[in-house]
C-alpha cells in the first residue's frame, strides 16, 4: 500500500461536502460519518489476505474466496475515533477493539495520554487505527508509538481529513504506516485546525459545542 491513499470516490466526496457545511446537524453529521466509514473501511481492508474454501452452490461445488482470517484490531483514538469505529465494526463485526485516549494540550498542541487498552497479541494482528482528523500529526504519531510499543507491526491509519503537515509528520515518524483518507486539505490554521476542514470533529459528532 502507498503511504497516502486518497479515497476520491464520488459518494465519499459528496457525503464529506455535506459534513463540512456548518449548517449540517449533529444527527446528519453522525449518519454521514457512519456511511463514509464503510467506504473507507472497504479501501483500508483491500489487501487483506485471502484463501479459498470448498462450498456447494445449488448448481455445483466450487472453491470460493474467503478472508484468510488474520486477526484484526480496530483502535479508536478517543474521542472522535469512535465516530469512525462504529461504521468499521459493522463491516468487520468480529474484529477486536482497543482505545487510545489522548487529548490535545491547546497551549502546546502536544498529545497527553489518559487511557490505553488494546487487545492481546497485537503483534499477530492487522491493526486499523481510526481518527477522523490528521491535523498536526502529534496525536496520531503518539498513538502509533503506543501501538508499536504494544507489539503491533502491521498498522494502517484511517481518517476523514488530513492536513499536509500531519501527513508529512506521520511519514517522517512512521513511514511503514499507510494512511487512508477521504481528503487532503490545504493547511493547518495557526491553532492547529485543518483548513478548510470541518471544525472540531468531536464537537460536531457529539454535539458538545
Ligand atoms: N481536530 C479536529 O477535530 N479538527 C481539526 O481541524 C483539527 C484537529
PDB file of C-alpha atoms and ligand atoms in Angstrom:
ATOM      1  CA  UNK A   1       0.000   0.000   0.000  1.00  0.00           C
ATOM      2  CA  UNK A   2       1.309   3.502  -0.773  1.00  0.00           C
ATOM      3  CA  UNK A   3       1.947   5.857   2.153  1.00  0.00           C
ATOM      4  CA  UNK A   4      -1.053   8.107   1.463  1.00  0.00           C
ATOM      5  CA  UNK A   5      -4.239   6.966  -0.259  1.00  0.00           C
ATOM      6  CA  UNK A   6      -6.921   9.494  -1.102  1.00  0.00           C
ATOM      7  CA  UNK A   7     -10.350   7.877  -1.389  1.00  0.00           C
ATOM      8  CA  UNK A   8     -11.782  10.090  -4.103  1.00  0.00           C
ATOM      9  CA  UNK A   9     -14.902   8.019  -4.750  1.00  0.00           C
ATOM     10  CA  UNK A  10     -17.830  10.308  -5.703  1.00  0.00           C
ATOM     11  CA  UNK A  11     -20.021   9.049  -2.846  1.00  0.00           C
ATOM     12  CA  UNK A  12     -17.301   9.758  -0.296  1.00  0.00           C
ATOM     13  CA  UNK A  13     -16.656  13.237  -1.676  1.00  0.00           C
ATOM     14  CA  UNK A  14     -20.357  14.114  -1.815  1.00  0.00           C
ATOM     15  CA  UNK A  15     -21.000  12.978   1.757  1.00  0.00           C
ATOM     16  CA  UNK A  16     -17.890  14.761   3.005  1.00  0.00           C
ATOM     17  CA  UNK A  17     -19.012  18.052   1.460  1.00  0.00           C
ATOM     18  CA  UNK A  18     -22.334  17.765   3.299  1.00  0.00           C
ATOM     19  CA  UNK A  19     -20.494  17.100   6.562  1.00  0.00           C
ATOM     20  CA  UNK A  20     -18.214  20.111   6.137  1.00  0.00           C
ATOM     21  CA  UNK A  21     -21.127  22.548   5.885  1.00  0.00           C
ATOM     22  CA  UNK A  22     -21.555  24.343   9.180  1.00  0.00           C
ATOM     23  CA  UNK A  23     -25.326  24.007   8.875  1.00  0.00           C
ATOM     24  CA  UNK A  24     -25.069  20.180   8.961  1.00  0.00           C
ATOM     25  CA  UNK A  25     -26.905  18.926  12.076  1.00  0.00           C
ATOM     26  CA  UNK A  26     -25.327  16.589  14.613  1.00  0.00           C
ATOM     27  CA  UNK A  27     -27.640  13.758  13.576  1.00  0.00           C
ATOM     28  CA  UNK A  28     -26.855  14.105   9.871  1.00  0.00           C
ATOM     29  CA  UNK A  29     -23.134  14.537  10.580  1.00  0.00           C
ATOM     30  CA  UNK A  30     -23.123  11.259  12.536  1.00  0.00           C
ATOM     31  CA  UNK A  31     -25.056   9.397   9.884  1.00  0.00           C
ATOM     32  CA  UNK A  32     -22.773  10.620   7.076  1.00  0.00           C
ATOM     33  CA  UNK A  33     -19.677   9.758   9.102  1.00  0.00           C
ATOM     34  CA  UNK A  34     -21.007   6.246   9.554  1.00  0.00           C
ATOM     35  CA  UNK A  35     -21.667   5.907   5.830  1.00  0.00           C
ATOM     36  CA  UNK A  36     -18.229   7.245   4.876  1.00  0.00           C
ATOM     37  CA  UNK A  37     -16.570   4.925   7.395  1.00  0.00           C
ATOM     38  CA  UNK A  38     -17.991   1.948   5.481  1.00  0.00           C
ATOM     39  CA  UNK A  39     -16.482   3.224   2.257  1.00  0.00           C
ATOM     40  CA  UNK A  40     -13.119   3.982   3.877  1.00  0.00           C
ATOM     41  CA  UNK A  41     -13.102   0.550   5.544  1.00  0.00           C
ATOM     42  CA  UNK A  42     -13.581  -1.003   2.121  1.00  0.00           C
ATOM     43  CA  UNK A  43     -10.373   0.712   0.980  1.00  0.00           C
ATOM     44  CA  UNK A  44      -8.326   0.080   4.143  1.00  0.00           C
ATOM     45  CA  UNK A  45      -9.046  -3.670   4.013  1.00  0.00           C
ATOM     46  CA  UNK A  46      -8.439  -4.009   0.289  1.00  0.00           C
ATOM     47  CA  UNK A  47      -5.214  -6.029   0.674  1.00  0.00           C
ATOM     48  CA  UNK A  48      -6.311  -8.392   3.470  1.00  0.00           C
ATOM     49  CA  UNK A  49      -5.001 -11.895   2.788  1.00  0.00           C
ATOM     50  CA  UNK A  50      -7.453 -14.282   1.143  1.00  0.00           C
ATOM     51  CA  UNK A  51      -7.777 -18.023   0.905  1.00  0.00           C
ATOM     52  CA  UNK A  52     -10.440 -20.320  -0.526  1.00  0.00           C
ATOM     53  CA  UNK A  53     -12.955 -22.730   0.946  1.00  0.00           C
ATOM     54  CA  UNK A  54     -14.941 -25.540  -0.636  1.00  0.00           C
ATOM     55  CA  UNK A  55     -18.664 -24.797  -0.840  1.00  0.00           C
ATOM     56  CA  UNK A  56     -21.620 -26.104  -2.763  1.00  0.00           C
ATOM     57  CA  UNK A  57     -23.869 -23.709  -4.596  1.00  0.00           C
ATOM     58  CA  UNK A  58     -27.312 -25.013  -5.635  1.00  0.00           C
ATOM     59  CA  UNK A  59     -25.646 -25.698  -9.011  1.00  0.00           C
ATOM     60  CA  UNK A  60     -22.251 -27.275  -8.216  1.00  0.00           C
ATOM     61  CA  UNK A  61     -19.233 -27.424  -5.937  1.00  0.00           C
ATOM     62  CA  UNK A  62     -16.727 -24.595  -6.047  1.00  0.00           C
ATOM     63  CA  UNK A  63     -13.603 -23.268  -4.359  1.00  0.00           C
ATOM     64  CA  UNK A  64     -14.779 -19.856  -3.160  1.00  0.00           C
ATOM     65  CA  UNK A  65     -12.724 -16.928  -1.840  1.00  0.00           C
ATOM     66  CA  UNK A  66     -12.865 -16.044   1.862  1.00  0.00           C
ATOM     67  CA  UNK A  67     -10.740 -13.892   4.171  1.00  0.00           C
ATOM     68  CA  UNK A  68      -7.778 -15.871   5.464  1.00  0.00           C
ATOM     69  CA  UNK A  69      -8.912 -14.915   8.949  1.00  0.00           C
ATOM     70  CA  UNK A  70      -5.914 -12.885  10.030  1.00  0.00           C
ATOM     71  CA  UNK A  71      -6.784 -11.349  13.353  1.00  0.00           C
ATOM     72  CA  UNK A  72      -7.879  -7.742  13.205  1.00  0.00           C
ATOM     73  CA  UNK A  73      -7.776  -4.993  15.794  1.00  0.00           C
ATOM     74  CA  UNK A  74      -9.596  -1.707  15.393  1.00  0.00           C
ATOM     75  CA  UNK A  75      -8.139   1.049  17.514  1.00  0.00           C
ATOM     76  CA  UNK A  76     -10.172   4.157  18.165  1.00  0.00           C
ATOM     77  CA  UNK A  77      -8.212   7.243  19.047  1.00  0.00           C
ATOM     78  CA  UNK A  78     -10.571   8.880  21.521  1.00  0.00           C
ATOM     79  CA  UNK A  79     -12.846  10.534  21.414  1.00  0.00           C
ATOM     80  CA  UNK A  80     -13.509  11.362  17.773  1.00  0.00           C
ATOM     81  CA  UNK A  81     -12.234   7.960  16.607  1.00  0.00           C
ATOM     82  CA  UNK A  82     -15.441   6.407  17.943  1.00  0.00           C
ATOM     83  CA  UNK A  83     -17.389   8.054  15.141  1.00  0.00           C
ATOM     84  CA  UNK A  84     -15.441   6.021  12.583  1.00  0.00           C
ATOM     85  CA  UNK A  85     -15.166   2.908  14.737  1.00  0.00           C
ATOM     86  CA  UNK A  86     -18.888   2.091  14.754  1.00  0.00           C
ATOM     87  CA  UNK A  87     -19.144   2.007  10.986  1.00  0.00           C
ATOM     88  CA  UNK A  88     -15.983  -0.072  10.529  1.00  0.00           C
ATOM     89  CA  UNK A  89     -17.257  -2.567  13.123  1.00  0.00           C
ATOM     90  CA  UNK A  90     -20.437  -3.001  11.118  1.00  0.00           C
ATOM     91  CA  UNK A  91     -18.293  -4.272   8.231  1.00  0.00           C
ATOM     92  CA  UNK A  92     -15.855  -6.295  10.376  1.00  0.00           C
ATOM     93  CA  UNK A  93     -18.008  -7.362  13.351  1.00  0.00           C
ATOM     94  CA  UNK A  94     -15.542  -9.947  14.659  1.00  0.00           C
ATOM     95  CA  UNK A  95     -12.633  -7.509  14.977  1.00  0.00           C
ATOM     96  CA  UNK A  96     -11.228  -6.855  18.435  1.00  0.00           C
ATOM     97  CA  UNK A  97     -11.327  -3.248  19.601  1.00  0.00           C
ATOM     98  CA  UNK A  98      -8.895  -1.074  21.500  1.00  0.00           C
ATOM     99  CA  UNK A  99      -8.862   2.535  22.639  1.00  0.00           C
ATOM    100  CA  UNK A 100      -6.137   5.126  22.904  1.00  0.00           C
ATOM    101  CA  UNK A 101      -7.097   8.182  24.928  1.00  0.00           C
ATOM    102  CA  UNK A 102      -5.153  11.273  24.008  1.00  0.00           C
ATOM    103  CA  UNK A 103      -6.181  14.868  24.379  1.00  0.00           C
ATOM    104  CA  UNK A 104      -4.500  17.802  22.808  1.00  0.00           C
ATOM    105  CA  UNK A 105      -2.996  20.375  25.137  1.00  0.00           C
ATOM    106  CA  UNK A 106      -4.337  23.510  23.459  1.00  0.00           C
ATOM    107  CA  UNK A 107      -1.317  25.578  24.519  1.00  0.00           C
ATOM    108  CA  UNK A 108       1.425  23.253  23.258  1.00  0.00           C
ATOM    109  CA  UNK A 109      -0.693  21.243  20.744  1.00  0.00           C
ATOM    110  CA  UNK A 110       1.098  18.186  22.190  1.00  0.00           C
ATOM    111  CA  UNK A 111      -0.845  14.983  22.981  1.00  0.00           C
ATOM    112  CA  UNK A 112      -1.399  13.928  26.591  1.00  0.00           C
ATOM    113  CA  UNK A 113      -2.254  10.251  27.220  1.00  0.00           C
ATOM    114  CA  UNK A 114      -5.100   9.406  29.607  1.00  0.00           C
ATOM    115  CA  UNK A 115      -6.188   5.900  28.507  1.00  0.00           C
ATOM    116  CA  UNK A 116      -4.710   2.890  26.741  1.00  0.00           C
ATOM    117  CA  UNK A 117      -6.367  -0.502  26.367  1.00  0.00           C
ATOM    118  CA  UNK A 118      -5.758  -2.793  23.404  1.00  0.00           C
ATOM    119  CA  UNK A 119      -6.383  -6.485  22.643  1.00  0.00           C
ATOM    120  CA  UNK A 120      -3.771  -9.166  23.314  1.00  0.00           C
ATOM    121  CA  UNK A 121      -1.418 -10.490  20.602  1.00  0.00           C
ATOM    122  CA  UNK A 122      -1.091  -7.154  18.843  1.00  0.00           C
ATOM    123  CA  UNK A 123       1.979  -8.496  17.012  1.00  0.00           C
ATOM    124  CA  UNK A 124      -0.228 -11.024  15.141  1.00  0.00           C
ATOM    125  CA  UNK A 125      -2.957  -8.594  14.151  1.00  0.00           C
ATOM    126  CA  UNK A 126      -3.720  -6.288  11.276  1.00  0.00           C
ATOM    127  CA  UNK A 127      -4.253  -3.078  13.219  1.00  0.00           C
ATOM    128  CA  UNK A 128      -6.506  -0.321  11.880  1.00  0.00           C
ATOM    129  CA  UNK A 129      -6.203   2.908  13.863  1.00  0.00           C
ATOM    130  CA  UNK A 130      -9.065   5.344  13.311  1.00  0.00           C
ATOM    131  CA  UNK A 131      -9.215   9.068  13.962  1.00  0.00           C
ATOM    132  CA  UNK A 132     -11.210  11.442  11.721  1.00  0.00           C
ATOM    133  CA  UNK A 133      -8.690  14.293  11.798  1.00  0.00           C
ATOM    134  CA  UNK A 134      -4.987  14.009  10.948  1.00  0.00           C
ATOM    135  CA  UNK A 135      -4.049  17.603  11.805  1.00  0.00           C
ATOM    136  CA  UNK A 136      -0.590  18.329  13.279  1.00  0.00           C
ATOM    137  CA  UNK A 137       0.028  14.583  13.403  1.00  0.00           C
ATOM    138  CA  UNK A 138       1.217  14.844  17.023  1.00  0.00           C
ATOM    139  CA  UNK A 139      -1.592  12.684  18.480  1.00  0.00           C
ATOM    140  CA  UNK A 140      -1.518  10.251  15.594  1.00  0.00           C
ATOM    141  CA  UNK A 141       2.245   9.751  15.887  1.00  0.00           C
ATOM    142  CA  UNK A 142       1.933   9.326  19.673  1.00  0.00           C
ATOM    143  CA  UNK A 143      -0.904   6.794  19.240  1.00  0.00           C
ATOM    144  CA  UNK A 144       1.090   4.782  16.700  1.00  0.00           C
ATOM    145  CA  UNK A 145       4.140   4.918  19.025  1.00  0.00           C
ATOM    146  CA  UNK A 146       1.995   3.337  21.777  1.00  0.00           C
ATOM    147  CA  UNK A 147       0.589   0.698  19.408  1.00  0.00           C
ATOM    148  CA  UNK A 148       4.094  -0.264  18.293  1.00  0.00           C
ATOM    149  CA  UNK A 149       5.198  -0.453  21.942  1.00  0.00           C
ATOM    150  CA  UNK A 150       2.335  -2.919  22.499  1.00  0.00           C
ATOM    151  CA  UNK A 151       3.809  -5.108  19.726  1.00  0.00           C
ATOM    152  CA  UNK A 152       1.799  -4.030  16.654  1.00  0.00           C
ATOM    153  CA  UNK A 153       3.709  -4.413  13.402  1.00  0.00           C
ATOM    154  CA  UNK A 154       1.084  -4.179  10.671  1.00  0.00           C
ATOM    155  CA  UNK A 155      -0.710  -0.872  11.240  1.00  0.00           C
ATOM    156  CA  UNK A 156      -2.892   1.260   8.961  1.00  0.00           C
ATOM    157  CA  UNK A 157      -4.294   4.685   9.791  1.00  0.00           C
ATOM    158  CA  UNK A 158      -7.757   5.656   8.603  1.00  0.00           C
ATOM    159  CA  UNK A 159      -9.003   9.230   8.756  1.00  0.00           C
ATOM    160  CA  UNK A 160     -11.561  11.539   7.191  1.00  0.00           C
ATOM    161  CA  UNK A 161      -9.444  14.656   6.660  1.00  0.00           C
ATOM    162  CA  UNK A 162      -5.692  15.059   6.590  1.00  0.00           C
ATOM    163  CA  UNK A 163      -3.561  18.197   6.598  1.00  0.00           C
ATOM    164  CA  UNK A 164      -0.327  18.106   4.574  1.00  0.00           C
ATOM    165  CA  UNK A 165       1.587  18.909   7.776  1.00  0.00           C
ATOM    166  CA  UNK A 166       0.136  15.839   9.541  1.00  0.00           C
ATOM    167  CA  UNK A 167       0.816  13.547   6.601  1.00  0.00           C
ATOM    168  CA  UNK A 168       4.451  14.733   6.497  1.00  0.00           C
ATOM    169  CA  UNK A 169       4.848  14.245  10.252  1.00  0.00           C
ATOM    170  CA  UNK A 170       3.453  10.700  10.034  1.00  0.00           C
ATOM    171  CA  UNK A 171       5.656   9.889   7.070  1.00  0.00           C
ATOM    172  CA  UNK A 172       8.716  11.034   8.982  1.00  0.00           C
ATOM    173  CA  UNK A 173       7.840   9.152  12.202  1.00  0.00           C
ATOM    174  CA  UNK A 174       6.049   6.084  10.797  1.00  0.00           C
ATOM    175  CA  UNK A 175       6.793   5.594   7.092  1.00  0.00           C
ATOM    176  CA  UNK A 176       5.579   1.981   7.407  1.00  0.00           C
ATOM    177  CA  UNK A 177       2.025   3.044   8.356  1.00  0.00           C
ATOM    178  CA  UNK A 178      -0.196   3.710   5.321  1.00  0.00           C
ATOM    179  CA  UNK A 179      -2.761   6.498   5.664  1.00  0.00           C
ATOM    180  CA  UNK A 180      -6.198   6.222   4.064  1.00  0.00           C
ATOM    181  CA  UNK A 181      -8.129   9.483   3.967  1.00  0.00           C
ATOM    182  CA  UNK A 182     -11.191  10.994   2.282  1.00  0.00           C
ATOM    183  CA  UNK A 183      -9.386  14.313   1.767  1.00  0.00           C
ATOM    184  CA  UNK A 184      -6.047  16.074   1.797  1.00  0.00           C
ATOM    185  CA  UNK A 185      -6.971  19.582   2.890  1.00  0.00           C
ATOM    186  CA  UNK A 186      -4.991  22.792   2.279  1.00  0.00           C
ATOM    187  CA  UNK A 187      -3.206  23.533   5.538  1.00  0.00           C
ATOM    188  CA  UNK A 188      -3.370  23.922   9.303  1.00  0.00           C
ATOM    189  CA  UNK A 189      -4.588  27.110  10.950  1.00  0.00           C
ATOM    190  CA  UNK A 190      -2.307  28.816  13.463  1.00  0.00           C
ATOM    191  CA  UNK A 191      -4.143  26.988  16.260  1.00  0.00           C
ATOM    192  CA  UNK A 192      -3.741  23.588  14.614  1.00  0.00           C
ATOM    193  CA  UNK A 193      -7.146  23.205  12.969  1.00  0.00           C
ATOM    194  CA  UNK A 194      -7.493  21.831   9.468  1.00  0.00           C
ATOM    195  CA  UNK A 195      -8.426  24.343   6.739  1.00  0.00           C
ATOM    196  CA  UNK A 196     -10.926  24.350   5.144  1.00  0.00           C
ATOM    197  CA  UNK A 197     -11.691  21.362   7.413  1.00  0.00           C
ATOM    198  CA  UNK A 198     -14.954  20.837   9.228  1.00  0.00           C
ATOM    199  CA  UNK A 199     -14.195  22.276  12.659  1.00  0.00           C
ATOM    200  CA  UNK A 200     -13.850  20.109  15.740  1.00  0.00           C
ATOM    201  CA  UNK A 201     -14.858  16.613  14.684  1.00  0.00           C
ATOM    202  CA  UNK A 202     -15.644  15.513  18.259  1.00  0.00           C
ATOM    203  CA  UNK A 203     -17.864  18.510  18.899  1.00  0.00           C
ATOM    204  CA  UNK A 204     -19.638  18.059  15.573  1.00  0.00           C
ATOM    205  CA  UNK A 205     -20.390  14.356  16.109  1.00  0.00           C
ATOM    206  CA  UNK A 206     -21.267  14.563  19.809  1.00  0.00           C
ATOM    207  CA  UNK A 207     -22.950  17.977  19.756  1.00  0.00           C
ATOM    208  CA  UNK A 208     -20.738  19.338  22.505  1.00  0.00           C
ATOM    209  CA  UNK A 209     -20.443  22.870  21.232  1.00  0.00           C
TER     210      UNK A 209
HETATM  211  N1  LIG B   1      -9.120  18.119  15.429  1.00  0.00           N
HETATM  212  C1  LIG B   1     -10.348  18.449  14.960  1.00  0.00           C
HETATM  213  O1  LIG B   1     -11.364  17.969  15.446  1.00  0.00           O
HETATM  214  N2  LIG B   1     -10.416  19.359  13.952  1.00  0.00           N
HETATM  215  C2  LIG B   1      -9.329  19.904  13.388  1.00  0.00           C
HETATM  216  O2  LIG B   1      -9.465  20.684  12.458  1.00  0.00           O
HETATM  217  C3  LIG B   1      -8.061  19.538  13.895  1.00  0.00           C
HETATM  218  C4  LIG B   1      -7.996  18.639  14.915  1.00  0.00           C
END
